[in-house]
GROMACS .gro file of C-alpha atoms in nm:
model
  155
    1MET     CA    1  -1.856   6.773   4.017
    2LEU     CA    2  -2.234   6.791   4.070
    3ALA     CA    3  -2.483   6.560   3.907
    4ASP     CA    4  -2.824   6.681   3.793
    5GLU     CA    5  -2.973   6.542   4.114
    6GLY     CA    6  -2.740   6.757   4.329
    7VAL     CA    7  -2.522   6.461   4.432
    8LEU     CA    8  -2.144   6.489   4.418
    9LEU     CA    9  -2.003   6.250   4.160
   10LEU     CA   10  -1.681   6.058   4.200
   11PRO     CA   11  -1.392   6.202   4.002
   12ASP     CA   12  -1.343   6.000   3.683
   13LEU     CA   13  -1.056   5.756   3.743
   14HIS     CA   14  -0.939   5.757   3.381
   15GLU     CA   15  -0.924   6.138   3.380
   16LEU     CA   16  -0.741   6.141   3.716
   17ARG     CA   17  -0.482   5.893   3.592
   18GLU     CA   18  -0.432   6.076   3.261
   19ARG     CA   19  -0.387   6.408   3.437
   20LEU     CA   20  -0.188   6.301   3.743
   21VAL     CA   21   0.036   6.000   3.675
   22GLY     CA   22   0.378   6.142   3.592
   23LEU     CA   23   0.289   6.491   3.717
   24ARG     CA   24   0.597   6.647   3.873
   25PHE     CA   25   0.566   6.869   4.176
   26PRO     CA   26   0.760   7.195   4.172
   27ASP     CA   27   1.100   7.142   4.334
   28GLY     CA   28   1.105   7.251   4.696
   29VAL     CA   29   1.382   7.313   4.944
   30THR     CA   30   1.403   7.268   5.319
   31ALA     CA   31   1.651   7.213   5.599
   32VAL     CA   32   1.620   7.066   5.946
   33ARG     CA   33   1.747   7.317   6.197
   34GLU     CA   34   1.941   7.207   6.503
   35HIS     CA   35   1.658   7.279   6.747
   36GLU     CA   36   1.409   7.092   6.524
   37ALA     CA   37   1.638   6.788   6.516
   38TRP     CA   38   1.669   6.795   6.893
   39LEU     CA   39   1.292   6.825   6.941
   40GLY     CA   40   1.223   6.553   6.684
   41HIS     CA   41   1.472   6.311   6.836
   42GLU     CA   42   1.326   6.375   7.182
   43ALA     CA   43   0.973   6.312   7.054
   44MET     CA   44   1.085   5.990   6.880
   45LEU     CA   45   1.273   5.875   7.192
   46ALA     CA   46   1.561   5.828   6.950
   47PRO     CA   47   1.897   5.729   7.089
   48ASP     CA   48   2.177   5.975   7.036
   49VAL     CA   49   2.252   5.979   6.667
   50ASP     CA   50   2.599   6.015   6.525
   51GLY     CA   51   2.697   6.384   6.532
   52ASP     CA   52   2.483   6.592   6.299
   53HIS     CA   53   2.312   6.293   6.137
   54LEU     CA   54   1.935   6.274   6.156
   55HIS     CA   55   1.725   5.976   6.264
   56PRO     CA   56   1.616   5.750   5.970
   57LEU     CA   57   1.254   5.872   6.003
   58TRP     CA   58   1.353   6.227   5.903
   59PRO     CA   59   1.339   6.164   5.525
   60LEU     CA   60   0.959   6.139   5.558
   61ILE     CA   61   0.940   6.473   5.737
   62VAL     CA   62   1.192   6.646   5.511
   63GLY     CA   63   1.016   6.510   5.202
   64MET     CA   64   0.668   6.618   5.307
   65ARG     CA   65   0.788   6.957   5.424
   66GLY     CA   66   0.988   7.033   5.112
   67MET     CA   67   0.785   6.859   4.841
   68GLY     CA   68   0.698   7.178   4.654
   69THR     CA   69   0.322   7.141   4.696
   70SER     CA   70   0.105   7.136   5.006
   71VAL     CA   71  -0.122   6.853   5.116
   72SER     CA   72  -0.411   7.092   5.054
   73GLU     CA   73  -0.294   7.145   4.694
   74LEU     CA   74  -0.254   6.769   4.650
   75CYS     CA   75  -0.614   6.723   4.772
   76GLU     CA   76  -0.729   6.976   4.514
   77LEU     CA   77  -0.536   6.796   4.238
   78VAL     CA   78  -0.709   6.465   4.313
   79GLY     CA   79  -1.054   6.619   4.340
   80LYS     CA   80  -1.108   6.569   4.714
   81ARG     CA   81  -1.465   6.664   4.790
   82PRO     CA   82  -1.581   6.815   5.123
   83ASP     CA   83  -1.712   6.485   5.260
   84ASP     CA   84  -1.416   6.275   5.141
   85ALA     CA   85  -1.161   6.163   5.399
   86ILE     CA   86  -0.785   6.146   5.357
   87MET     CA   87  -0.560   5.896   5.531
   88PHE     CA   88  -0.192   5.821   5.525
   89GLY     CA   89  -0.132   5.503   5.325
   90GLU     CA   90   0.187   5.306   5.269
   91LEU     CA   91   0.537   5.439   5.318
   92GLU     CA   92   0.873   5.322   5.187
   93ILE     CA   93   1.195   5.504   5.275
   94THR     CA   94   1.521   5.423   5.098
   95GLN     CA   95   1.813   5.605   5.251
   96VAL     CA   96   2.142   5.610   5.060
   97ALA     CA   97   2.318   5.858   5.288
   98PRO     CA   98   2.228   6.000   5.629
   99LEU     CA   99   2.049   6.333   5.632
  100VAL     CA  100   2.245   6.604   5.808
  101VAL     CA  101   2.126   6.886   6.033
  102GLU     CA  102   2.137   7.238   5.880
  103THR     CA  103   2.180   7.101   5.525
  104LEU     CA  104   1.956   7.246   5.256
  105TYR     CA  105   1.779   6.963   5.070
  106THR     CA  106   1.611   6.999   4.733
  107VAL     CA  107   1.302   6.780   4.717
  108ARG     CA  108   1.192   6.656   4.375
  109GLY     CA  109   0.861   6.477   4.351
  110GLU     CA  110   0.622   6.311   4.113
  111ILE     CA  111   0.288   6.129   4.127
  112ARG     CA  112   0.355   5.765   4.036
  113ASP     CA  113   0.010   5.606   4.039
  114VAL     CA  114  -0.360   5.653   4.106
  115VAL     CA  115  -0.575   5.344   4.166
  116ARG     CA  116  -0.935   5.303   4.275
  117ARG     CA  117  -1.039   5.029   4.513
  118THR     CA  118  -1.350   4.931   4.704
  119GLY     CA  119  -1.348   4.803   5.060
  120ARG     CA  120  -1.624   4.649   5.266
  121ARG     CA  121  -1.608   4.913   5.538
  122ALA     CA  122  -1.451   5.212   5.362
  123GLY     CA  123  -1.641   5.184   5.036
  124VAL     CA  124  -1.476   5.346   4.734
  125PHE     CA  125  -1.130   5.496   4.782
  126ASP     CA  126  -0.850   5.624   4.561
  127VAL     CA  127  -0.486   5.554   4.644
  128VAL     CA  128  -0.247   5.823   4.518
  129THR     CA  129   0.119   5.719   4.528
  130PHE     CA  130   0.398   5.972   4.491
  131GLU     CA  131   0.775   5.959   4.508
  132LEU     CA  132   1.004   6.221   4.662
  133GLU     CA  133   1.381   6.243   4.615
  134LEU     CA  134   1.584   6.434   4.874
  135CYS     CA  135   1.907   6.582   4.738
  136PRO     CA  136   2.175   6.774   4.931
  137PRO     CA  137   2.374   7.050   4.757
  138SER     CA  138   2.593   6.787   4.583
  139GLY     CA  139   2.284   6.687   4.381
  140ALA     CA  140   2.314   6.317   4.468
  141VAL     CA  141   1.997   6.150   4.597
  142ALA     CA  142   2.036   6.098   4.974
  143ALA     CA  143   1.694   5.941   5.026
  144THR     CA  144   1.383   5.841   4.836
  145VAL     CA  145   1.040   5.841   4.997
  146ILE     CA  146   0.749   5.662   4.831
  147ASN     CA  147   0.426   5.764   4.996
  148SER     CA  148   0.060   5.698   4.935
  149PHE     CA  149  -0.243   5.890   5.050
  150VAL     CA  150  -0.582   5.721   5.060
  151PHE     CA  151  -0.880   5.935   4.959
  152VAL     CA  152  -1.198   5.774   5.092
  153ARG     CA  153  -1.475   5.884   4.858
  154ARG     CA  154  -1.798   5.937   5.049
  155THR     CA  155  -2.086   5.851   4.818
   0.00000   0.00000   0.00000
């Protein structure tokens, strides 16, 4: 949003929270193919995993890939301006069952929180936290990923 002086204004935090907290992403679907699992495990220097089971870091990748909205669309939702920076924030993975190669996972997601903070070096930044549930065809939740992105607001 532009001010009369031609300066980009910060998105209003109250409006962001009202509009975004509780917003569900469209359900998405994705699967990890055998060659992707092999490449990923090689890149992670992961020991051989049990059969078709994926390394415990895969819920992050599956969640982000299948979350039903792109990072670009998420940036648009939170009002990222051209000079703002985006960083990966905190991550929490809860895995109830191992993810399996070649299994189609439905990813359900929702924005959980939006908070504004000020740091000495970064200045003003917004932390957007969202939760993703990864469900195999049975419908049971195999893993939950809680992720936050930090939007550094250049003023």
